[in-house]
CSV table of C-alpha atoms in Angstrom, one decimal:
chain,number,residue,atom,x,y,z
F,1,MET,CA,106.8,40.6,82.5
F,2,ALA,CA,105.4,37.2,81.7
F,3,GLY,CA,101.7,37.1,82.1
F,4,TRP,CA,101.3,40.8,82.1
F,5,THR,CA,98.5,42.2,79.8
F,6,THR,CA,97.6,45.5,78.2
F,7,GLY,CA,94.1,46.7,77.6
F,8,THR,CA,91.9,49.7,76.9
F,9,CYS,CA,88.6,50.4,78.6
F,10,GLU,CA,86.1,53.2,78.3
F,11,ALA,CA,86.4,55.4,81.4
F,12,ASN,CA,84.5,58.7,81.9
F,13,GLY,CA,83.8,59.0,78.2
F,14,ILE,CA,87.3,58.3,76.9
F,15,ASP,CA,89.5,55.3,76.2
F,16,VAL,CA,92.0,54.7,78.9
F,17,HIS,CA,94.9,52.4,78.2
F,18,TYR,CA,96.5,50.3,81.0
F,19,LEU,CA,99.2,47.8,81.7
F,20,ARG,CA,98.4,45.1,84.2
F,21,THR,CA,100.3,42.3,86.0
F,22,GLY,CA,97.1,40.4,86.7
F,23,GLY,CA,96.2,37.5,89.0
F,24,ASP,CA,93.6,36.9,91.7
F,25,LYS,CA,95.4,39.2,94.2
F,26,PRO,CA,94.7,42.5,95.9
F,27,SER,CA,94.7,45.4,93.5
F,28,VAL,CA,97.1,48.3,93.5
F,29,VAL,CA,96.6,51.1,91.0
F,30,LEU,CA,99.7,53.3,90.1
F,31,LEU,CA,99.1,56.8,88.9
F,32,HIS,CA,101.9,58.6,87.1
F,33,GLY,CA,102.8,62.3,86.9
F,34,LEU,CA,102.7,64.8,84.0
F,35,THR,CA,104.8,63.7,81.0
F,36,ALA,CA,105.2,60.2,82.4
F,37,ASN,CA,102.9,57.2,81.7
F,38,GLY,CA,101.9,53.8,83.1
F,39,ALA,CA,105.0,52.1,81.8
F,40,CYS,CA,107.2,54.2,84.0
F,41,TRP,CA,106.0,52.1,86.9
F,42,ILE,CA,107.3,48.8,85.4
F,43,PRO,CA,110.3,48.6,87.7
F,44,LEU,CA,108.1,49.0,90.8
F,45,ALA,CA,105.5,46.6,89.4
F,46,ARG,CA,108.0,43.9,89.1
F,47,LYS,CA,108.6,44.2,92.9
F,48,LEU,CA,104.9,44.0,93.6
F,49,GLU,CA,103.5,41.5,91.0
F,50,LYS,CA,104.1,38.4,93.2
F,51,ASP,CA,101.6,39.5,95.8
F,52,TYR,CA,99.5,42.1,94.0
F,53,ASP,CA,97.5,42.7,90.8
F,54,VAL,CA,99.2,46.0,89.7
F,55,VAL,CA,97.3,48.2,87.3
F,56,MET,CA,99.2,51.0,85.5
F,57,PRO,CA,96.9,53.3,83.5
F,58,ASP,CA,98.0,56.0,81.1
F,59,ALA,CA,96.3,59.3,82.2
F,60,ARG,CA,94.4,61.1,79.5
F,61,GLY,CA,96.8,62.9,77.1
F,62,HIS,CA,99.5,60.4,77.8
F,63,ARG,CA,100.8,57.4,75.7
F,64,TYR,CA,97.9,55.3,74.4
F,65,SER,CA,95.0,56.9,76.2
F,66,ASP,CA,92.8,59.4,74.5
F,67,ALA,CA,94.0,63.0,74.3
F,68,PRO,CA,90.9,65.3,74.0
F,69,GLU,CA,91.6,69.0,73.5
F,70,HIS,CA,90.1,69.8,76.9
F,71,GLY,CA,89.1,68.2,80.1
F,72,TYR,CA,92.3,67.9,82.1
F,73,ARG,CA,91.3,69.3,85.5
F,74,TYR,CA,91.9,67.2,88.5
F,75,ASP,CA,88.2,66.5,88.7
F,76,ASP,CA,88.4,65.0,85.2
F,77,LEU,CA,91.5,62.9,86.1
F,78,ALA,CA,89.9,61.7,89.3
F,79,ALA,CA,86.7,60.8,87.5
F,80,ASP,CA,88.8,58.8,85.0
F,81,VAL,CA,90.4,56.7,87.8
F,82,VAL,CA,87.1,56.0,89.5
F,83,SER,CA,85.6,54.9,86.2
F,84,LEU,CA,88.6,52.7,85.5
F,85,ILE,CA,88.2,51.0,88.9
F,86,ASN,CA,84.6,50.3,88.1
F,87,ALA,CA,85.3,49.1,84.5
F,88,LEU,CA,87.9,46.7,85.7
F,89,GLU,CA,85.8,45.7,88.7
F,90,LEU,CA,88.7,46.3,91.1
F,91,THR,CA,87.7,45.6,94.7
F,92,THR,CA,89.0,48.2,97.2
F,93,PRO,CA,92.4,48.8,95.5
F,94,VAL,CA,95.2,50.7,97.0
F,95,LEU,CA,95.9,54.0,95.1
F,96,LEU,CA,99.5,55.1,94.7
F,97,GLY,CA,100.1,58.3,92.9
F,98,HIS,CA,103.2,60.5,92.1
F,99,SER,CA,103.1,64.2,91.5
F,100,MET,CA,100.0,64.9,89.3
F,101,GLY,CA,99.0,61.3,90.0
F,102,GLY,CA,99.4,62.0,93.7
F,103,MET,CA,97.0,64.9,93.6
F,104,THR,CA,94.6,62.8,91.5
F,105,ALA,CA,94.7,60.0,94.0
F,106,ALA,CA,94.1,62.4,96.9
F,107,VAL,CA,91.0,63.7,95.1
F,108,VAL,CA,89.7,60.2,94.5
F,109,ALA,CA,90.3,59.1,98.1
F,110,SER,CA,88.7,62.1,99.7
F,111,ARG,CA,85.5,61.5,97.7
F,112,ASN,CA,85.4,57.7,97.6
F,113,PRO,CA,87.0,56.5,100.9
F,114,LYS,CA,84.9,53.3,101.0
F,115,ARG,CA,86.1,52.3,97.5
F,116,LEU,CA,89.7,52.1,98.6
F,117,ARG,CA,91.9,50.0,100.9
F,118,GLY,CA,94.7,52.5,101.2
F,119,LEU,CA,96.4,55.6,99.7
F,120,ILE,CA,100.1,56.4,99.0
F,121,LEU,CA,101.0,59.9,97.9
F,122,ALA,CA,104.5,60.3,96.5
F,123,ASP,CA,105.4,64.0,96.5
F,124,PRO,CA,102.0,65.1,95.2
F,125,THR,CA,101.4,68.5,93.5
F,126,PHE,CA,100.3,70.1,96.7
F,127,LEU,CA,101.1,73.7,95.7
F,128,THR,CA,100.0,77.0,97.1
F,129,LEU,CA,97.8,79.1,94.8
F,130,GLN,CA,100.6,81.5,94.2
F,131,ARG,CA,103.0,78.7,93.2
F,132,GLN,CA,100.3,77.2,90.9
F,133,ARG,CA,100.1,80.6,89.1
F,134,GLU,CA,103.9,80.8,88.8
F,135,VAL,CA,104.1,77.3,87.3
F,136,TYR,CA,101.2,78.0,84.9
F,137,LYS,CA,102.8,81.3,83.7
F,138,SER,CA,106.2,79.6,83.3
F,139,ASP,CA,107.5,78.2,80.0
F,140,VAL,CA,107.0,74.6,81.0
F,141,ALA,CA,104.5,73.9,78.2
F,142,ASP,CA,106.7,75.8,75.6
F,143,GLN,CA,109.6,73.6,76.7
F,144,HIS,CA,107.6,70.6,76.0
F,145,ARG,CA,106.8,71.7,72.5
F,146,GLN,CA,110.5,72.4,71.9
F,147,ILE,CA,111.4,68.9,73.3
F,148,LEU,CA,109.0,67.2,70.9
F,149,ASN,CA,111.1,68.7,68.0
F,150,ARG,CA,114.4,67.6,69.3
F,151,PRO,CA,116.4,64.4,68.6
F,152,LYS,CA,115.8,61.9,71.3
F,153,GLU,CA,119.5,61.2,71.5
F,154,ASP,CA,120.3,64.8,72.6
F,155,LEU,CA,117.6,64.8,75.2
F,156,LEU,CA,118.8,61.3,76.5
F,157,ALA,CA,122.3,62.7,77.1
F,158,GLU,CA,120.9,65.6,79.1
F,159,ILE,CA,118.6,63.4,81.2
F,160,ARG,CA,121.5,61.1,82.1
F,161,VAL,CA,123.4,64.1,83.5
F,162,ARG,CA,120.5,65.7,85.2
F,163,HIS,CA,119.3,62.4,86.8
F,164,SER,CA,122.5,60.5,87.3
F,165,ARG,CA,121.1,58.5,90.3
F,166,ARG,CA,118.4,57.0,88.1
F,167,THR,CA,118.7,53.7,86.3
F,168,GLN,CA,119.2,53.5,82.6
F,169,GLU,CA,115.8,51.7,82.4
F,170,ILE,CA,114.0,54.5,84.2
F,171,ILE,CA,115.7,57.2,82.1
F,172,GLU,CA,114.7,55.5,78.9
F,173,LEU,CA,111.1,54.9,80.0
F,174,PHE,CA,110.7,58.6,80.9
F,175,LEU,CA,112.3,59.7,77.6
F,176,GLN,CA,109.8,57.6,75.7
F,177,ALA,CA,106.9,58.9,77.9
F,178,ARG,CA,107.9,62.5,77.2
F,179,PHE,CA,107.5,62.0,73.5
F,180,GLN,CA,104.1,60.3,74.1
F,181,THR,CA,102.6,63.2,76.0
F,182,SER,CA,100.1,65.5,74.3
F,183,ILE,CA,100.5,69.3,74.8
F,184,HIS,CA,96.8,69.2,75.8
F,185,ALA,CA,97.8,67.5,79.0
F,186,PHE,CA,99.5,70.6,80.3
F,187,GLU,CA,96.0,72.1,80.9
F,188,VAL,CA,96.2,70.4,84.3
F,189,LEU,CA,98.6,73.2,85.4
F,190,ALA,CA,95.8,75.8,85.1
F,191,PRO,CA,94.9,77.0,88.6
F,192,PRO,CA,93.2,76.6,90.9
F,193,ASN,CA,94.0,73.0,92.0
F,194,PRO,CA,91.8,71.3,94.6
F,195,ASN,CA,92.6,72.6,98.1
F,196,TYR,CA,95.1,70.0,99.4
F,197,VAL,CA,94.5,70.9,103.1
F,198,GLN,CA,90.8,70.2,102.7
F,199,LEU,CA,91.7,66.9,100.9
F,200,ILE,CA,93.9,65.7,103.7
F,201,ASN,CA,91.3,66.8,106.3
F,202,THR,CA,88.7,64.7,104.7
F,203,LEU,CA,90.8,61.5,104.1
F,204,ASP,CA,89.2,58.5,105.8
F,205,VAL,CA,91.4,55.7,104.6
F,206,PRO,CA,94.9,54.6,105.7
F,207,SER,CA,97.3,56.9,103.9
F,208,LEU,CA,101.0,57.5,103.5
F,209,LEU,CA,102.8,60.6,102.3
F,210,VAL,CA,106.3,59.9,100.9
F,211,VAL,CA,108.6,62.8,100.2
F,212,GLY,CA,112.3,63.3,99.3
F,213,ASP,CA,114.7,65.7,101.0
F,214,ILE,CA,116.1,67.5,98.0
F,215,GLY,CA,113.7,70.0,96.4
F,216,SER,CA,110.5,68.1,96.9
F,217,VAL,CA,107.2,69.8,96.2
F,218,VAL,CA,106.0,69.0,99.6
F,219,SER,CA,108.5,70.1,102.2
F,220,SER,CA,109.2,68.2,105.4
F,221,GLU,CA,107.6,71.1,107.3
F,222,VAL,CA,104.4,71.0,105.2
F,223,ALA,CA,104.4,67.2,105.4
F,224,ALA,CA,104.5,67.4,109.2
F,225,GLU,CA,101.7,70.0,109.2
F,226,LEU,CA,99.5,67.7,107.0
F,227,ALA,CA,100.2,64.7,109.3
F,228,GLY,CA,99.0,66.8,112.2
F,229,LEU,CA,95.6,67.3,110.4
F,230,ASN,CA,94.7,63.7,110.0
F,231,GLN,CA,95.7,60.8,112.3
F,232,ARG,CA,95.2,58.4,109.3
F,233,LEU,CA,98.1,60.0,107.4
F,234,GLY,CA,101.7,58.8,108.0
F,235,VAL,CA,104.8,60.5,106.6
F,236,VAL,CA,108.1,59.1,105.4
F,237,GLN,CA,111.0,61.1,104.0
F,238,ILE,CA,113.5,59.4,101.8
F,239,ALA,CA,117.1,60.7,101.9
F,240,GLU,CA,118.9,61.7,98.6
F,241,ALA,CA,115.7,61.9,96.7
F,242,GLY,CA,114.0,64.8,95.0
F,243,HIS,CA,110.5,65.3,93.4
F,244,GLY,CA,111.0,62.0,91.5
F,245,VAL,CA,111.2,60.1,94.8
F,246,PRO,CA,110.0,56.8,93.4
F,247,TYR,CA,112.7,56.8,90.7
F,248,ASP,CA,115.5,58.5,92.6
F,249,GLN,CA,115.6,55.9,95.3
F,250,PRO,CA,113.6,52.9,93.8
F,251,GLU,CA,114.7,50.3,96.3
F,252,ARG,CA,113.9,52.3,99.4
F,253,PHE,CA,110.6,53.5,97.9
F,254,SER,CA,109.7,49.9,97.0
F,255,ALA,CA,110.4,48.8,100.5
F,256,ILE,CA,108.2,51.5,102.0
F,257,VAL,CA,105.4,50.8,99.6
F,258,GLN,CA,105.5,47.0,100.4
F,259,THR,CA,105.5,47.7,104.1
F,260,PHE,CA,102.4,49.9,103.7
F,261,LEU,CA,100.6,47.4,101.5
F,262,ARG,CA,101.1,44.6,104.0
F,263,SER,CA,99.7,46.9,106.7
F,264,VAL,CA,96.4,47.3,104.8
F,265,SER,CA,96.2,43.7,103.5
F,266,VAL,CA,92.8,42.2,103.3
Protein backbone atom coordinates (compact mmCIF):
# COMPACT_ATOMS: atom_id res chain seq x y z
CA MET A 1 0.00 0.00 0.00
CA ALA A 2 2.91 2.29 -0.75
CA GLY A 3 1.72 5.81 -1.44
CA TRP A 4 -1.69 5.33 0.13
CA THR A 5 -2.86 8.02 2.52
CA THR A 6 -5.40 8.40 5.29
CA GLY A 7 -7.24 11.57 6.11
CA THR A 8 -10.25 13.16 7.75
CA CYS A 9 -12.47 15.82 6.24
CA GLU A 10 -15.54 17.65 7.45
CA ALA A 11 -18.53 16.29 5.57
CA ASN A 12 -22.15 17.13 6.31
CA GLY A 13 -21.25 18.46 9.75
CA ILE A 14 -19.19 15.48 10.92
CA ASP A 15 -15.61 14.30 10.51
CA VAL A 16 -15.36 11.49 7.97
CA HIS A 17 -12.22 9.37 7.89
CA TYR A 18 -11.03 7.81 4.65
CA LEU A 19 -8.27 5.71 3.14
CA ARG A 20 -7.07 6.70 -0.33
CA THR A 21 -4.76 5.18 -2.93
CA GLY A 22 -4.20 8.57 -4.60
CA GLY A 23 -2.74 9.68 -7.90
CA ASP A 24 -3.98 11.76 -10.82
CA LYS A 25 -6.41 9.09 -12.00
CA PRO A 26 -10.19 8.65 -12.32
CA SER A 27 -11.81 8.40 -8.90
CA VAL A 28 -13.71 5.45 -7.48
CA VAL A 29 -15.45 5.73 -4.10
CA LEU A 30 -16.13 2.47 -2.25
CA LEU A 31 -18.96 2.44 0.31
CA HIS A 32 -19.08 -0.39 2.85
CA GLY A 33 -21.95 -2.07 4.65
CA LEU A 34 -23.11 -2.00 8.26
CA THR A 35 -20.38 -3.23 10.69
CA ALA A 36 -17.71 -3.06 7.97
CA ASN A 37 -15.49 -0.05 7.24
CA GLY A 38 -13.34 1.48 4.53
CA ALA A 39 -10.40 -0.81 5.29
CA CYS A 40 -12.49 -3.84 4.31
CA TRP A 41 -12.03 -2.70 0.70
CA ILE A 42 -8.22 -2.93 0.82
CA PRO A 43 -7.99 -6.17 -1.21
CA LEU A 44 -10.16 -4.71 -4.00
CA ALA A 45 -8.34 -1.37 -3.88
CA ARG A 46 -5.05 -3.16 -4.53
CA LYS A 47 -6.55 -4.44 -7.79
CA LEU A 48 -7.71 -0.97 -8.80
CA GLU A 49 -4.96 1.36 -7.58
CA LYS A 50 -2.85 1.16 -10.75
CA ASP A 51 -5.56 2.80 -12.83
CA TYR A 52 -7.78 4.56 -10.30
CA ASP A 53 -7.69 6.86 -7.30
CA VAL A 54 -9.66 4.71 -4.86
CA VAL A 55 -11.30 6.45 -1.89
CA MET A 56 -12.56 4.27 0.97
CA PRO A 57 -14.48 6.29 3.59
CA ASP A 58 -15.66 5.02 6.95
CA ALA A 59 -19.40 5.69 7.23
CA ARG A 60 -20.56 7.62 10.27
CA GLY A 61 -20.57 5.36 13.32
CA HIS A 62 -17.80 3.18 11.88
CA ARG A 63 -14.09 3.02 12.65
CA TYR A 64 -12.53 6.51 12.80
CA SER A 65 -15.44 8.60 11.53
CA ASP A 66 -17.64 10.48 13.98
CA ALA A 67 -20.43 8.54 15.69
CA PRO A 68 -23.19 10.96 16.67
CA GLU A 69 -26.05 9.57 18.72
CA HIS A 70 -28.53 10.15 15.90
CA GLY A 71 -28.54 10.85 12.17
CA TYR A 72 -28.14 7.47 10.49
CA ARG A 73 -30.93 7.54 7.96
CA TYR A 74 -29.99 6.89 4.35
CA ASP A 75 -30.54 10.58 3.60
CA ASP A 76 -27.84 11.35 6.18
CA LEU A 77 -25.44 8.75 4.78
CA ALA A 78 -26.00 9.97 1.23
CA ALA A 79 -25.42 13.57 2.26
CA ASP A 80 -22.15 12.50 3.90
CA VAL A 81 -20.98 10.97 0.62
CA VAL A 82 -21.90 13.99 -1.49
CA SER A 83 -20.15 16.26 1.00
CA LEU A 84 -17.08 14.01 0.95
CA ILE A 85 -16.95 14.14 -2.85
CA ASN A 86 -17.11 17.94 -2.66
CA ALA A 87 -14.51 18.21 0.11
CA LEU A 88 -12.02 16.01 -1.76
CA GLU A 89 -12.85 17.74 -5.06
CA LEU A 90 -13.46 14.44 -6.83
CA THR A 91 -14.51 14.86 -10.46
CA THR A 92 -17.36 12.55 -11.52
CA PRO A 93 -16.28 9.50 -9.53
CA VAL A 94 -17.77 6.05 -9.88
CA LEU A 95 -19.63 4.99 -6.74
CA LEU A 96 -19.47 1.36 -5.65
CA GLY A 97 -21.50 0.35 -2.62
CA HIS A 98 -22.19 -2.93 -0.85
CA SER A 99 -25.25 -3.65 1.30
CA MET A 100 -25.92 -0.47 3.31
CA GLY A 101 -23.34 1.24 1.12
CA GLY A 102 -25.22 0.05 -1.95
CA MET A 103 -28.46 1.68 -0.85
CA THR A 104 -26.52 4.82 0.05
CA ALA A 105 -24.88 4.87 -3.37
CA ALA A 106 -28.25 4.43 -5.08
CA VAL A 107 -29.67 7.41 -3.19
CA VAL A 108 -26.67 9.55 -4.13
CA ALA A 109 -26.88 8.53 -7.78
CA SER A 110 -30.62 9.07 -8.10
CA ARG A 111 -30.31 12.62 -6.78
CA ASN A 112 -26.96 13.64 -8.26
CA PRO A 113 -26.59 11.87 -11.63
CA LYS A 114 -24.44 14.59 -13.18
CA ARG A 115 -21.94 14.31 -10.34
CA LEU A 116 -21.11 10.66 -11.10
CA ARG A 117 -19.54 8.69 -13.92
CA GLY A 118 -21.05 5.36 -12.96
CA LEU A 119 -22.66 3.28 -10.22
CA ILE A 120 -22.06 -0.28 -8.99
CA LEU A 121 -24.47 -1.81 -6.48
CA ALA A 122 -23.27 -4.98 -4.76
CA ASP A 123 -26.34 -6.68 -3.26
CA PRO A 124 -27.74 -3.43 -1.81
CA THR A 125 -30.27 -3.43 1.03
CA PHE A 126 -33.26 -3.35 -1.29
CA LEU A 127 -35.76 -4.75 1.21
CA THR A 128 -39.54 -4.73 1.18
CA LEU A 129 -41.13 -2.66 3.94
CA GLN A 130 -42.24 -5.85 5.68
CA ARG A 131 -38.72 -7.24 5.61
CA GLN A 132 -37.35 -3.93 6.91
CA ARG A 133 -39.70 -4.18 9.88
CA GLU A 134 -38.66 -7.76 10.55
CA VAL A 135 -34.97 -6.88 10.54
CA TYR A 136 -35.53 -3.84 12.74
CA LYS A 137 -37.49 -5.89 15.29
CA SER A 138 -34.91 -8.68 15.28
CA ASP A 139 -32.08 -9.01 17.79
CA VAL A 140 -29.37 -7.89 15.36
CA ALA A 141 -28.47 -4.83 17.45
CA ASP A 142 -28.47 -6.85 20.68
CA GLN A 143 -26.20 -9.39 19.01
CA HIS A 144 -23.79 -6.60 18.23
CA ARG A 145 -23.78 -5.47 21.86
CA GLN A 146 -22.99 -9.03 22.94
CA ILE A 147 -20.23 -9.36 20.36
CA LEU A 148 -18.51 -6.23 21.66
CA ASN A 149 -18.15 -7.97 25.03
CA ARG A 150 -16.74 -11.21 23.64
CA PRO A 151 -13.09 -12.16 23.19
CA LYS A 152 -12.01 -11.52 19.61
CA GLU A 153 -10.41 -14.95 19.39
CA ASP A 154 -13.74 -16.72 19.96
CA LEU A 155 -15.49 -14.66 17.31
CA LEU A 156 -12.63 -15.17 14.88
CA ALA A 157 -13.01 -18.94 15.11
CA GLU A 158 -16.75 -18.68 14.43
CA ILE A 159 -16.26 -16.40 11.43
CA ARG A 160 -13.72 -18.76 9.92
CA VAL A 161 -16.29 -21.55 10.00
CA ARG A 162 -19.21 -19.42 8.81
CA HIS A 163 -17.28 -17.82 5.96
CA SER A 164 -14.89 -20.55 4.98
CA ARG A 165 -14.62 -19.31 1.38
CA ARG A 166 -13.25 -15.92 2.46
CA THR A 167 -9.55 -15.15 2.75
CA GLN A 168 -7.86 -14.84 6.12
CA GLU A 169 -7.17 -11.17 5.39
CA ILE A 170 -10.83 -10.41 4.73
CA ILE A 171 -11.92 -12.28 7.84
CA GLU A 172 -9.51 -10.34 10.02
CA LEU A 173 -10.48 -7.00 8.46
CA PHE A 174 -14.16 -7.68 9.13
CA LEU A 175 -13.47 -8.82 12.67
CA GLN A 176 -11.62 -5.60 13.42
CA ALA A 177 -14.36 -3.57 11.74
CA ARG A 178 -17.07 -5.19 13.85
CA PHE A 179 -15.37 -4.04 17.04
CA GLN A 180 -15.05 -0.53 15.60
CA THR A 181 -18.79 -0.13 14.89
CA SER A 182 -20.87 2.06 17.17
CA ILE A 183 -24.22 0.74 18.33
CA HIS A 184 -25.65 4.05 17.10
CA ALA A 185 -25.00 2.94 13.51
CA PHE A 186 -27.80 0.37 13.78
CA GLU A 187 -30.30 3.24 13.59
CA VAL A 188 -30.01 2.81 9.81
CA LEU A 189 -32.19 -0.30 10.15
CA ALA A 190 -35.22 1.74 11.24
CA PRO A 191 -37.87 1.67 8.50
CA PRO A 192 -38.80 3.01 6.10
CA ASN A 193 -35.86 2.88 3.72
CA PRO A 194 -35.95 4.88 0.49
CA ASN A 195 -38.15 3.18 -2.11
CA TYR A 196 -35.65 1.22 -4.17
CA VAL A 197 -38.00 0.86 -7.14
CA GLN A 198 -38.24 4.64 -7.37
CA LEU A 199 -34.47 4.93 -7.01
CA ILE A 200 -33.85 2.56 -9.91
CA ASN A 201 -36.50 4.27 -12.02
CA THR A 202 -34.76 7.62 -11.61
CA LEU A 203 -31.17 6.48 -12.24
CA ASP A 204 -29.62 8.37 -15.13
CA VAL A 205 -26.05 7.10 -14.97
CA PRO A 206 -24.45 3.86 -16.23
CA SER A 207 -25.20 1.35 -13.48
CA LEU A 208 -24.50 -2.25 -12.60
CA LEU A 209 -26.21 -4.48 -10.04
CA VAL A 210 -24.08 -7.41 -8.82
CA VAL A 211 -25.69 -10.18 -6.78
CA GLY A 212 -24.79 -13.64 -5.57
CA ASP A 213 -26.78 -16.82 -5.95
CA ILE A 214 -26.87 -17.97 -2.31
CA GLY A 215 -29.14 -15.98 -0.02
CA SER A 216 -28.62 -12.56 -1.57
CA VAL A 217 -30.81 -9.72 -0.39
CA VAL A 218 -31.68 -8.98 -4.02
CA SER A 219 -32.91 -12.19 -5.60
CA SER A 220 -32.26 -12.96 -9.27
CA GLU A 221 -35.97 -12.41 -9.93
CA VAL A 222 -35.99 -8.96 -8.32
CA ALA A 223 -32.73 -8.09 -10.09
CA ALA A 224 -34.30 -8.95 -13.44
CA GLU A 225 -37.38 -6.86 -12.62
CA LEU A 226 -35.21 -3.87 -11.71
CA ALA A 227 -33.19 -4.21 -14.91
CA GLY A 228 -36.47 -4.09 -16.81
CA LEU A 229 -37.28 -0.72 -15.25
CA ASN A 230 -34.18 1.08 -16.43
CA GLN A 231 -32.16 0.40 -19.57
CA ARG A 232 -29.08 1.96 -17.94
CA LEU A 233 -28.96 -0.81 -15.31
CA GLY A 234 -27.12 -4.03 -16.05
CA VAL A 235 -27.19 -7.13 -13.85
CA VAL A 236 -24.51 -9.72 -13.14
CA GLN A 237 -24.92 -12.74 -10.88
CA ILE A 238 -21.85 -14.37 -9.34
CA ALA A 239 -22.06 -18.07 -8.56
CA GLU A 240 -21.20 -19.44 -5.12
CA ALA A 241 -21.55 -16.04 -3.49
CA GLY A 242 -23.95 -14.79 -0.84
CA HIS A 243 -24.81 -11.34 0.48
CA GLY A 244 -21.09 -10.67 0.91
CA VAL A 245 -20.55 -11.04 -2.83
CA PRO A 246 -17.43 -8.78 -3.00
CA TYR A 247 -15.74 -10.91 -0.35
CA ASP A 248 -17.07 -14.39 -1.15
CA GLN A 249 -15.74 -14.28 -4.72
CA PRO A 250 -13.19 -11.43 -4.71
CA GLU A 251 -11.41 -12.37 -7.95
CA ARG A 252 -14.62 -12.64 -9.95
CA PHE A 253 -16.05 -9.50 -8.37
CA SER A 254 -12.86 -7.56 -9.08
CA ALA A 255 -12.91 -8.61 -12.73
CA ILE A 256 -16.53 -7.48 -13.11
CA VAL A 257 -15.78 -4.15 -11.45
CA GLN A 258 -12.77 -3.51 -13.66
CA THR A 259 -14.73 -4.33 -16.81
CA PHE A 260 -17.45 -1.87 -15.80
CA LEU A 261 -14.93 0.84 -14.90
CA ARG A 262 -13.29 0.54 -18.30
CA SER A 263 -16.69 0.88 -19.94
CA VAL A 264 -17.26 4.26 -18.28
CA SER A 265 -13.68 5.50 -18.54
CA VAL A 266 -13.21 9.19 -19.24
